[in-house]
Structures are given as structure tokens and as C-alpha cells.
Short mmCIF file of C-alpha atoms and ligand atoms in Angstrom, two decimals:
data_model
loop_
_atom_site.label_atom_id
_atom_site.label_comp_id
_atom_site.label_asym_id
_atom_site.label_seq_id
_atom_site.Cartn_x
_atom_site.Cartn_y
_atom_site.Cartn_z
CA MET C 1 -14.66 24.18 4.26
CA ALA C 2 -16.15 25.70 7.02
CA LYS C 3 -17.96 28.35 5.80
CA ASN C 4 -19.35 26.05 3.64
CA ASP C 5 -20.69 23.88 6.27
CA VAL C 6 -22.82 26.60 8.15
CA ALA C 7 -24.28 27.77 4.86
CA MET C 8 -24.97 24.34 3.91
CA LEU C 9 -26.59 23.93 7.56
CA ILE C 10 -28.70 26.96 7.69
CA SER C 11 -29.97 25.80 3.87
CA ALA C 12 -30.85 22.25 5.40
CA ALA C 13 -32.31 23.77 8.28
CA GLY C 14 -34.96 25.39 6.00
CA GLY C 15 -36.14 21.76 4.58
CA ASP C 16 -37.45 18.52 5.59
CA ASP C 17 -35.54 15.91 8.48
CA LEU C 18 -34.27 13.33 5.34
CA SER C 19 -32.50 17.09 4.10
CA ILE C 20 -30.88 18.01 7.53
CA SER C 21 -29.83 14.47 7.81
CA VAL C 22 -28.14 14.32 4.64
CA ALA C 23 -26.65 17.83 5.53
CA ILE C 24 -25.32 16.56 9.09
CA SER C 25 -24.36 13.23 7.73
CA HIS C 26 -21.75 15.19 4.70
CA ILE C 27 -20.73 17.85 7.27
CA GLY C 28 -19.51 15.06 10.11
CA GLU C 29 -21.29 14.78 12.84
CA GLY C 30 -19.02 16.25 15.09
CA ARG C 31 -18.34 19.22 12.97
CA ALA C 32 -22.63 19.85 12.85
CA ALA C 33 -22.55 19.50 16.21
CA ALA C 34 -19.95 22.04 17.10
CA ILE C 35 -21.65 24.49 14.65
CA LEU C 36 -24.85 24.08 16.38
CA ILE C 37 -23.60 24.49 19.94
CA ASP C 38 -20.88 27.14 18.76
CA GLU C 39 -24.49 29.42 17.38
CA LEU C 40 -25.82 28.31 21.02
CA VAL C 41 -23.53 29.44 23.17
CA SER C 42 -22.81 33.10 20.72
CA ARG C 43 -26.97 33.41 21.39
CA ALA C 44 -26.52 32.63 25.02
CA ASP C 45 -24.79 36.10 26.64
CA LEU C 46 -23.56 33.51 29.40
CA ARG C 47 -19.82 36.09 29.02
CA GLU C 48 -22.81 39.27 30.30
CA GLN C 49 -24.42 37.05 32.45
CA ALA C 50 -22.08 34.72 33.75
CA GLY C 51 -23.67 31.98 36.02
CA PRO C 52 -21.99 29.41 38.01
CA ALA C 53 -19.06 27.33 36.75
CA CYS C 54 -20.59 24.41 35.45
CA CYS C 55 -20.50 21.61 32.41
CA VAL C 56 -23.26 21.02 30.25
CA HIS C 57 -23.20 18.28 28.18
CA PHE C 58 -25.17 17.63 24.89
CA GLU C 59 -25.88 14.47 23.51
CA LEU C 60 -27.80 15.04 20.13
CA LEU C 61 -29.77 11.85 19.01
CA VAL C 62 -29.23 10.73 15.26
CA ALA C 63 -30.19 6.82 14.46
CA GLY C 64 -30.04 5.63 17.81
CA ARG C 65 -26.98 7.04 19.04
CA ALA C 66 -25.92 10.22 20.80
CA VAL C 67 -23.18 12.63 19.43
CA PRO C 68 -21.40 14.25 22.84
CA HIS C 69 -20.53 17.66 23.01
CA MET C 70 -19.44 19.89 25.94
CA VAL C 71 -19.92 23.56 26.88
CA ARG C 72 -17.78 24.63 29.74
CA VAL C 73 -18.38 27.84 31.55
CA SER C 74 -15.79 28.94 33.94
CA GLY C 75 -14.35 32.14 35.41
CA ASP C 76 -12.12 32.16 32.54
CA GLY C 77 -15.01 32.37 29.50
CA VAL C 78 -17.22 29.82 27.86
CA THR C 79 -15.73 27.13 25.71
CA HIS C 80 -16.98 23.86 23.79
CA GLY C 81 -15.69 20.73 22.30
CA PRO C 82 -15.70 17.18 22.96
CA ARG C 83 -16.56 15.81 25.87
CA SER C 84 -13.89 15.73 28.54
CA GLY C 85 -12.75 16.96 31.91
CA PRO C 86 -15.14 16.72 34.88
CA GLU C 87 -18.56 15.35 35.16
CA PRO C 88 -21.76 17.57 33.55
CA ASP C 89 -23.74 19.48 35.78
CA ALA C 90 -26.72 18.82 33.32
CA THR C 91 -27.11 17.02 30.39
CA VAL C 92 -29.51 17.84 27.35
CA ARG C 93 -30.64 15.27 25.03
CA GLN C 94 -32.37 16.19 21.76
CA ASP C 95 -32.94 14.75 18.10
CA PHE C 96 -30.02 16.41 15.88
CA VAL C 97 -32.44 17.08 13.01
CA GLU C 98 -34.79 18.93 15.51
CA LEU C 99 -32.30 20.95 17.35
CA THR C 100 -30.70 21.52 14.05
CA ARG C 101 -33.84 22.99 12.57
CA GLY C 102 -34.37 24.88 16.03
CA VAL C 103 -30.96 26.95 15.43
CA PHE C 104 -31.24 27.58 12.00
CA GLY C 105 -34.53 26.91 10.83
CA PRO C 106 -37.09 29.32 10.38
CA ALA C 107 -38.29 30.64 13.89
CA ALA C 108 -42.19 29.42 13.41
CA ALA C 109 -40.64 25.57 12.95
CA ARG C 110 -38.50 25.72 16.13
CA THR C 111 -39.75 22.93 18.43
CA SER C 112 -38.94 20.92 21.67
CA ARG C 113 -40.34 17.87 21.52
CA THR C 114 -37.64 15.37 21.95
CA ARG C 115 -35.81 17.31 24.33
CA GLN C 116 -34.71 16.01 27.90
CA ILE C 117 -32.96 18.06 30.59
CA ILE C 118 -31.19 15.75 32.98
CA TRP C 119 -29.88 17.78 36.27
CA HIS C 120 -26.85 16.12 37.44
CA ASN C 121 -25.83 18.46 40.04
CA THR C 122 -28.79 19.61 41.98
CA ASP C 123 -27.49 21.86 44.36
CA PRO C 124 -30.55 25.41 44.53
CA ILE C 125 -29.97 28.35 43.36
CA SER C 126 -30.80 29.11 47.14
CA ASP C 127 -31.82 27.77 50.80
CA HIS C 128 -35.77 28.30 49.32
CA SER C 129 -35.08 27.23 45.74
CA GLU C 130 -35.46 24.28 44.03
CA VAL C 131 -34.03 24.90 40.83
CA PRO C 132 -30.64 23.71 40.42
CA ARG C 133 -27.56 26.49 39.91
CA VAL C 134 -27.11 26.06 37.16
CA ALA C 135 -30.59 25.69 35.41
CA PRO C 136 -29.92 29.68 34.18
CA THR C 137 -27.02 29.07 32.33
CA VAL C 138 -28.88 25.74 30.80
CA HIS C 139 -31.84 28.13 30.28
CA ARG C 140 -30.12 30.94 28.35
CA LEU C 141 -28.28 28.06 25.98
CA LEU C 142 -31.32 26.65 24.76
CA ARG C 143 -33.67 29.69 24.19
CA GLY C 144 -31.12 30.53 21.58
CA ALA C 145 -33.72 27.64 19.50
CA GLU C 146 -36.52 28.71 20.70
CA MET C 147 -39.16 30.99 19.17
CA ARG C 148 -38.59 34.39 20.43
CA ALA C 149 -37.77 37.74 18.78
CA ASP C 150 -35.27 40.23 19.85
CA ASP C 151 -35.87 43.86 20.16
CA LEU C 152 -33.16 45.13 17.94
CA GLY C 153 -33.05 48.62 20.14
CA GLU C 154 -32.49 46.32 23.44
CA LEU C 155 -29.73 44.17 20.61
CA SER C 156 -27.93 47.57 19.88
CA LEU C 157 -27.28 48.46 23.35
CA ARG C 158 -26.32 45.15 24.71
CA PHE C 159 -23.65 45.37 21.55
CA GLY C 160 -22.47 48.74 22.17
CA ILE C 161 -23.22 50.52 19.06
CA ASP C 162 -25.32 53.69 18.24
CA LYS C 163 -27.77 52.44 15.79
CA TRP C 164 -30.39 53.29 19.21
CA GLY C 165 -29.10 55.86 21.61
CA LEU C 166 -27.33 58.31 19.59
CA HIS C 167 -28.63 57.24 16.16
CA TYR C 168 -32.44 55.97 16.02
CA TYR C 169 -32.01 53.56 13.21
CA THR C 170 -33.37 50.23 14.95
CA GLN C 171 -36.74 51.24 14.79
CA HIS C 172 -36.36 51.94 10.92
CA TYR C 173 -33.96 48.64 10.81
CA GLU C 174 -36.98 46.43 12.08
CA ARG C 175 -39.14 47.59 9.55
CA HIS C 176 -37.57 46.79 6.52
CA LEU C 177 -34.88 43.74 7.82
CA SER C 178 -37.71 41.60 9.59
CA PRO C 179 -39.04 39.82 6.82
CA TRP C 180 -35.63 38.76 6.60
CA ARG C 181 -35.17 37.39 9.44
CA ASP C 182 -36.02 33.26 8.33
CA ARG C 183 -33.86 33.65 5.25
CA PRO C 184 -30.33 32.86 4.78
CA VAL C 185 -29.26 35.84 3.37
CA VAL C 186 -26.15 37.28 2.57
CA LEU C 187 -25.70 40.74 4.78
CA ILE C 188 -22.63 42.95 4.24
CA GLU C 189 -22.06 46.14 6.29
CA PHE C 190 -19.12 48.59 5.57
CA GLY C 191 -18.05 50.16 8.10
CA ILE C 192 -16.89 47.41 11.32
CA GLY C 193 -16.46 50.52 13.82
CA GLY C 194 -13.43 50.86 15.77
CA PHE C 195 -11.54 52.93 13.12
CA ASP C 196 -8.01 52.39 13.26
CA ASN C 197 -8.15 50.41 16.64
CA ALA C 198 -7.04 46.79 15.02
CA GLU C 199 -8.93 45.39 18.50
CA ARG C 200 -12.07 47.41 18.66
CA GLY C 201 -15.56 47.67 16.70
CA GLY C 202 -18.08 44.34 15.60
CA GLY C 203 -20.81 45.00 17.10
CA SER C 204 -22.93 45.24 14.67
CA LEU C 205 -21.82 42.55 12.87
CA ARG C 206 -22.44 40.57 16.10
CA MET C 207 -26.26 42.59 16.46
CA TRP C 208 -26.88 41.39 13.01
CA LYS C 209 -25.93 37.63 13.45
CA ARG C 210 -28.04 37.26 16.29
CA PHE C 211 -31.49 39.48 14.69
CA LEU C 212 -30.67 37.54 11.43
CA HIS C 213 -30.07 34.03 12.75
CA ARG C 214 -29.61 32.41 9.26
CA ALA C 215 -27.64 34.95 7.59
CA GLN C 216 -23.83 35.29 6.56
CA ILE C 217 -22.44 38.53 8.32
CA TYR C 218 -19.27 40.01 5.94
CA GLY C 219 -18.16 43.70 7.82
CA VAL C 220 -15.80 45.10 5.80
CA ASP C 221 -13.60 48.39 6.70
CA ILE C 222 -10.45 49.88 5.65
CA ALA C 223 -8.66 49.04 8.83
CA ARG C 224 -7.38 46.00 9.62
CA LYS C 225 -9.61 44.42 12.70
CA ASN C 226 -8.43 41.57 14.76
CA ASN C 227 -11.04 39.17 16.42
CA VAL C 228 -13.82 39.92 14.74
CA ALA C 229 -14.37 36.87 12.73
CA GLU C 230 -16.57 34.30 14.49
CA GLN C 231 -18.68 31.64 12.90
CA ARG C 232 -21.29 33.33 10.43
CA ILE C 233 -19.02 36.62 10.44
CA TYR C 234 -16.43 37.49 8.20
CA ALA C 235 -14.36 40.56 8.19
CA LEU C 236 -12.39 42.40 4.94
CA GLN C 237 -10.11 44.88 5.11
CA GLY C 238 -11.01 47.32 1.98
CA ASP C 239 -11.55 50.62 1.01
CA GLN C 240 -15.39 50.43 0.18
CA SER C 241 -15.24 53.26 -3.12
CA ASP C 242 -12.32 50.95 -4.55
CA HIS C 243 -14.24 48.87 -7.32
CA ARG C 244 -11.53 46.42 -7.27
CA PHE C 245 -11.91 45.09 -4.41
CA LEU C 246 -15.91 45.15 -4.03
CA GLU C 247 -15.27 42.98 -7.07
CA SER C 248 -12.77 40.81 -4.63
CA LEU C 249 -15.60 41.10 -1.96
CA LEU C 250 -18.55 39.67 -3.91
CA LYS C 251 -16.84 36.86 -5.11
CA GLU C 252 -16.02 36.22 -1.61
CA SER C 253 -19.68 36.87 -0.26
CA GLY C 254 -21.55 35.79 -3.39
CA PRO C 255 -24.57 38.46 -4.27
CA PRO C 256 -25.90 40.16 -1.09
CA ASP C 257 -29.41 40.35 0.02
CA ILE C 258 -29.01 43.57 2.55
CA VAL C 259 -25.93 46.16 2.15
CA ILE C 260 -25.57 48.54 4.75
CA ASP C 261 -23.36 51.44 4.32
CA ASP C 262 -21.91 52.60 7.88
CA GLY C 263 -18.23 53.76 6.68
CA SER C 264 -16.32 56.65 5.55
CA HIS C 265 -19.79 58.60 4.79
CA GLN C 266 -17.78 60.82 2.38
CA CYS C 267 -20.55 61.79 0.14
CA ALA C 268 -18.09 60.42 -3.09
CA ASP C 269 -17.34 57.08 -1.51
CA VAL C 270 -21.40 56.73 -0.34
CA ILE C 271 -22.15 57.17 -3.89
CA ALA C 272 -19.25 55.03 -5.99
CA THR C 273 -20.02 51.90 -3.37
CA PHE C 274 -23.58 52.33 -4.24
CA GLY C 275 -22.60 52.42 -8.14
CA TYR C 276 -21.45 49.09 -7.66
CA MET C 277 -23.34 47.72 -5.00
CA PHE C 278 -26.55 48.18 -5.71
CA PRO C 279 -26.74 46.69 -9.25
CA ARG C 280 -25.41 43.53 -7.64
CA LEU C 281 -27.62 42.98 -4.98
CA GLN C 282 -30.04 40.38 -4.92
CA PRO C 283 -33.99 40.75 -6.56
CA GLY C 284 -35.68 42.24 -3.81
CA GLY C 285 -32.65 43.08 -1.61
CA VAL C 286 -32.35 46.09 0.32
CA TYR C 287 -29.97 48.89 0.66
CA LEU C 288 -29.37 50.70 3.75
CA VAL C 289 -27.14 54.01 4.03
CA GLU C 290 -26.64 55.68 7.78
CA ASP C 291 -25.31 59.09 8.54
CA LEU C 292 -26.83 61.18 5.90
CA GLN C 293 -26.28 64.51 7.98
CA THR C 294 -22.85 64.27 6.05
CA SER C 295 -24.61 64.85 3.13
CA TYR C 296 -24.96 68.72 4.40
CA TRP C 297 -21.32 68.63 5.62
CA PRO C 298 -18.27 70.22 3.37
CA ALA C 299 -16.20 68.45 5.71
CA TYR C 300 -18.14 65.12 3.75
CA GLY C 301 -18.28 66.85 0.35
CA GLY C 302 -21.62 67.85 1.43
CA SER C 303 -23.56 70.87 1.24
CA SER C 304 -26.03 72.77 3.35
CA VAL C 305 -26.63 74.97 0.41
CA GLN C 306 -26.96 73.01 -2.98
CA LEU C 307 -29.43 70.57 -1.54
CA SER C 308 -29.91 68.65 -5.16
CA ASP C 309 -26.56 69.06 -6.15
CA ARG C 310 -26.26 64.79 -6.99
CA THR C 311 -22.51 64.80 -5.81
CA THR C 312 -23.74 65.11 -2.37
CA SER C 313 -25.48 61.89 -1.19
CA MET C 314 -28.75 63.27 -0.24
CA GLY C 315 -29.12 65.23 -3.98
CA PHE C 316 -28.25 61.79 -5.23
CA PHE C 317 -30.53 60.07 -3.33
CA LYS C 318 -33.34 62.01 -3.90
CA ALA C 319 -32.69 62.13 -7.55
CA LEU C 320 -33.73 58.10 -7.26
CA ALA C 321 -37.48 58.76 -6.29
CA ASP C 322 -37.35 60.16 -9.62
CA SER C 323 -36.36 56.93 -10.76
CA VAL C 324 -39.19 55.02 -9.29
CA ASN C 325 -41.39 57.22 -11.67
CA TYR C 326 -39.03 57.23 -14.27
CA GLU C 327 -41.95 55.29 -16.75
CA GLU C 328 -44.21 58.45 -16.34
CA LEU C 329 -41.56 61.23 -18.01
CA MET C 330 -42.93 62.71 -21.00
CA VAL C 331 -39.58 61.61 -23.26
CA PRO C 332 -39.70 60.63 -26.90
CA ASP C 333 -40.97 56.89 -27.48
CA ASP C 334 -37.43 55.76 -27.98
CA HIS C 335 -35.85 57.04 -25.00
CA VAL C 336 -33.98 54.48 -23.34
CA PRO C 337 -34.34 54.52 -19.35
CA ALA C 338 -31.17 54.20 -17.37
CA GLU C 339 -30.13 50.41 -16.03
CA LEU C 340 -30.78 51.66 -12.21
CA ASP C 341 -34.28 53.63 -13.00
CA ARG C 342 -35.31 50.02 -13.84
CA GLN C 343 -33.80 48.42 -10.77
CA VAL C 344 -35.24 51.02 -8.16
CA THR C 345 -38.49 50.48 -7.01
CA GLY C 346 -38.67 52.16 -3.73
CA ILE C 347 -36.78 54.54 -1.68
CA HIS C 348 -37.68 55.67 1.98
CA PHE C 349 -35.99 58.91 3.82
CA TYR C 350 -35.67 59.09 7.94
CA HIS C 351 -33.41 60.87 9.64
CA ASN C 352 -30.40 60.63 8.58
CA LEU C 353 -31.35 57.16 7.07
CA SER C 354 -32.07 56.08 3.88
CA VAL C 355 -33.71 52.61 2.37
CA ILE C 356 -33.38 51.51 -1.26
CA GLU C 357 -35.27 48.48 -2.51
CA LYS C 358 -34.17 46.73 -5.22
CA GLY C 359 -36.42 44.64 -7.80
CA THR C 360 -37.58 45.14 -11.43
CA ASN C 361 -39.03 48.50 -11.75
CA ALA C 362 -41.79 48.25 -15.20
CA GLU C 363 -45.03 48.51 -14.00
CA GLY C 364 -45.92 50.76 -17.16
CA THR C 365 -47.77 53.70 -16.96
CA LEU C 366 -51.33 54.97 -17.80
CA PRO C 367 -52.60 53.01 -21.48
CA PRO C 368 -52.62 55.65 -23.88
CA TRP C 369 -56.19 55.86 -24.41
CA HIS C 370 -56.66 56.45 -20.20
CA PRO C 371 -58.74 60.13 -20.10
CA ALA C 372 -55.90 61.49 -17.68
CA ARG C 373 -53.58 61.77 -20.33
CA PHE C 374 -55.06 63.94 -22.48
CA ALA C 375 -55.56 66.35 -19.25
C1 SAM A 401 -19.05 54.54 12.32
S1 SAM A 401 -17.91 53.18 11.91
C2 SAM A 401 -18.83 51.99 11.71
C3 SAM A 401 -19.42 51.25 13.09
C4 SAM A 401 -20.31 50.38 13.16
N1 SAM A 401 -21.21 49.73 11.77
C5 SAM A 401 -21.17 49.88 14.04
O1 SAM A 401 -22.34 50.61 14.00
O2 SAM A 401 -20.59 49.68 15.56
C6 SAM A 401 -17.17 53.91 10.50
C7 SAM A 401 -15.87 52.88 10.35
O3 SAM A 401 -15.53 52.58 8.94
C8 SAM A 401 -14.47 52.80 8.36
N2 SAM A 401 -13.94 53.59 7.40
C9 SAM A 401 -13.72 54.35 7.42
N3 SAM A 401 -13.20 54.98 5.36
C10 SAM A 401 -13.51 53.74 5.13
C11 SAM A 401 -13.45 53.31 3.78
N4 SAM A 401 -13.53 53.89 2.75
N5 SAM A 401 -14.28 51.83 3.58
C12 SAM A 401 -14.67 51.12 4.30
N6 SAM A 401 -14.36 51.46 5.69
C13 SAM A 401 -14.77 52.59 6.44
C14 SAM A 401 -13.62 53.29 9.60
O4 SAM A 401 -12.50 52.92 10.19
C15 SAM A 401 -15.15 52.90 10.93
O5 SAM A 401 -14.37 51.90 11.67
#
């Protein structure tokens, strides 16, 4: 299974050399090479910053042999596959295990000690330069396996989405999602974008793929979406408020670490989705809800008057702030707290965005003998 191959490589890349070698031979060297090069191509943005037409040949070294794989850049786009066609303009030679760790391992573990670049075409960029014309393309391909942090606001603009510029969510996403960047997480986003247009949407999924370089990314939209799926991105059609659909989604994805609700923004849908998904989030997981302005708008089931009405999304999430402190309520000893109370360890409110953290909320209250209890 293609998806399992990618997940296996990501998981192995966080381990030692032996685990990575075992994963490569289990998946098959040719297939593993294709997965790594696909990732480098997708991180290189070659479509936007088209360089000259060229071929870059990769030789991934394993047990004294080279596994070949070729990237071809032309006016028609970027493709990659087994070596064929014209002579390459450059060859990149690198240890297979090192490149696997570079692409899918934690950023701090990325190295390029075994990398060698051989320029076959030395035509210079300009008359005044000694740098080969194809060097920028090779550089873009290789930087995807180097230690560098992408700014999420910049990525949002690059992928043409409104998380920076219309809204200003990216600063908060950076704060809450940065700890996940080096982990092989599952992210689900409700709302792929583009509404009824099957050809549009997917920008945010591509942004998450870039920012969370070891994650499996699932997008859900009520409308059919073509051309969104790619390596590490899976697009499913369904209604975010339909619990039967959500059950099938979770069978496919496994328990998520990160859930983002950027779907219908109807208060009832927001609350129904949260009610099903939050208890199924991994412990330590994070749930983010965008566009909470609709909580104040009647057309979305909201109200600008009844601000604590729990059928509005803000009314619902504000009540969760009390869940964080449920142990402090003066209730009878045999009071049984709601399951949700025990799971919400933190809640943050930003302009139109809320972030809810999941864990075990059971620190306990002050002991009975504490003087403050009698004040
Ligand atoms: C604001 S767009 C998502 C934008 C995308 N997340 C981004 O950042 O580029 C909202 C999407 O939610 C979808 N949607 C609306 N109602 C939905 C529902 N009940 N379940 C799932 N998706 C829904 C729409 O079709 C639309 O494409």
C-alpha cells in the first residue's frame, strides 16, 4: 500500500540507520527512492520558480550500489521516475539512509555529509558567472532535505490561502503547531476550500504538508475535490457533522494529533464535529477552530446578544474554559464530572480562532486542610 510505505519511511527516518535500511528494503529501493524524490520535488516549488529545462539524476547509495532516479524539468512541468531520456545536467549522489533521514527525519538530525554533486552541464548562469545554469534547480531540490524553518505566513501566501492576509491565524498556528514539526503526526482539516468547484482548493493541505514535514494530512470537504491528493495528502468527501462519516474517516486516518475546523462555520456543525472528534484526538493533541466570527451571526446559528448561549460556537467553547477548572466547583463529593471536563487541559482564544488542548485534566484541587479552603 502506497500510504503505508510513506508512513513506514517516515517512522523509520526517526530511528537509527538499521531501521531506515530495513524500511528501504521492505518497501523496495525503487519505490523508496520515488517517495523521497517526490517529496523533494514537492518542497522545491519548481513550478513557481521555473528554472531552465533540465534533468537532475539522483544516485542513492546503498550497500555499494547506486539506486537511480531522475527528475526532469521542462516547459510542461516537473516529472520524476527511473532514469531515461536525455543525459542529465547534474548528478546528486548521496547515501540512501542519510537522504531518508534528511527528508523525513527530525530537522536537527538532517545532514548531507555523504552528498556529492557532479555537474555534467557547466553552461554558466551568465557570462560573468562560473555557477552552472542548473545550480538553482538543484539547490531548490536539495534544500528540502536541509535544516531550515519555513515561516507559516510566507507559506500561506505562497499557497494562496487566507490564513494570513484576510485572517492573521498563522502566528497562532506557529505557536501551537511548531512542537509537532518533527513528529510523524496525523492532521485532519475540515474544509479543503474552493466550495463547489471540484478543481479548486487544497492550498492549506499543501501548506500543512510543507510545514509538518513528517505528517499525514487528511482534508475533508462536503464537495468533491479533484487534483488535491498527492503523497501525504488524502482528500475525502463528506459532511463534517455526520458522525457516521466521521467514523469512517477515523478508520482511514487513525486517531489524529491535530484537527482543524475550517469547514461550514455553522455553529451546529462546529459543535457536532468537536463533540465527535475531540474525544478521539490523541492525548496531547490539539483542536483548532477558525472563523469564530460566525458565532455572532444569526445566519450561522449564532447570536450577537446571547453571548453565552451554548448552541453558539463561542458560547460552547467559553463553557469549556470552566471545564479546565471543573475540579474547583463546589459540588457534592459523589458528583461525576463529564468526560469532556477531564480531557480539556487548555483553551486559548484569539481573534476568531480558538485552540483547545487535550490531555488528562486531573491535577486535583487544594487539599482539604489548606487554609484557603476555609477563607
Ligand atoms: C473556507 S473553505 C476552506 C478553506 C481551506 N481550509 C483553506 O484554508 O484554504 C470552507 C470549505 O468547507 C467546505 N464545507 C462547507 N460545509 C461543509 C461541511 N458540512 N462538511 C465539510 N466541508 C464543508 C466548503 O465546501 C469549502 O470548500
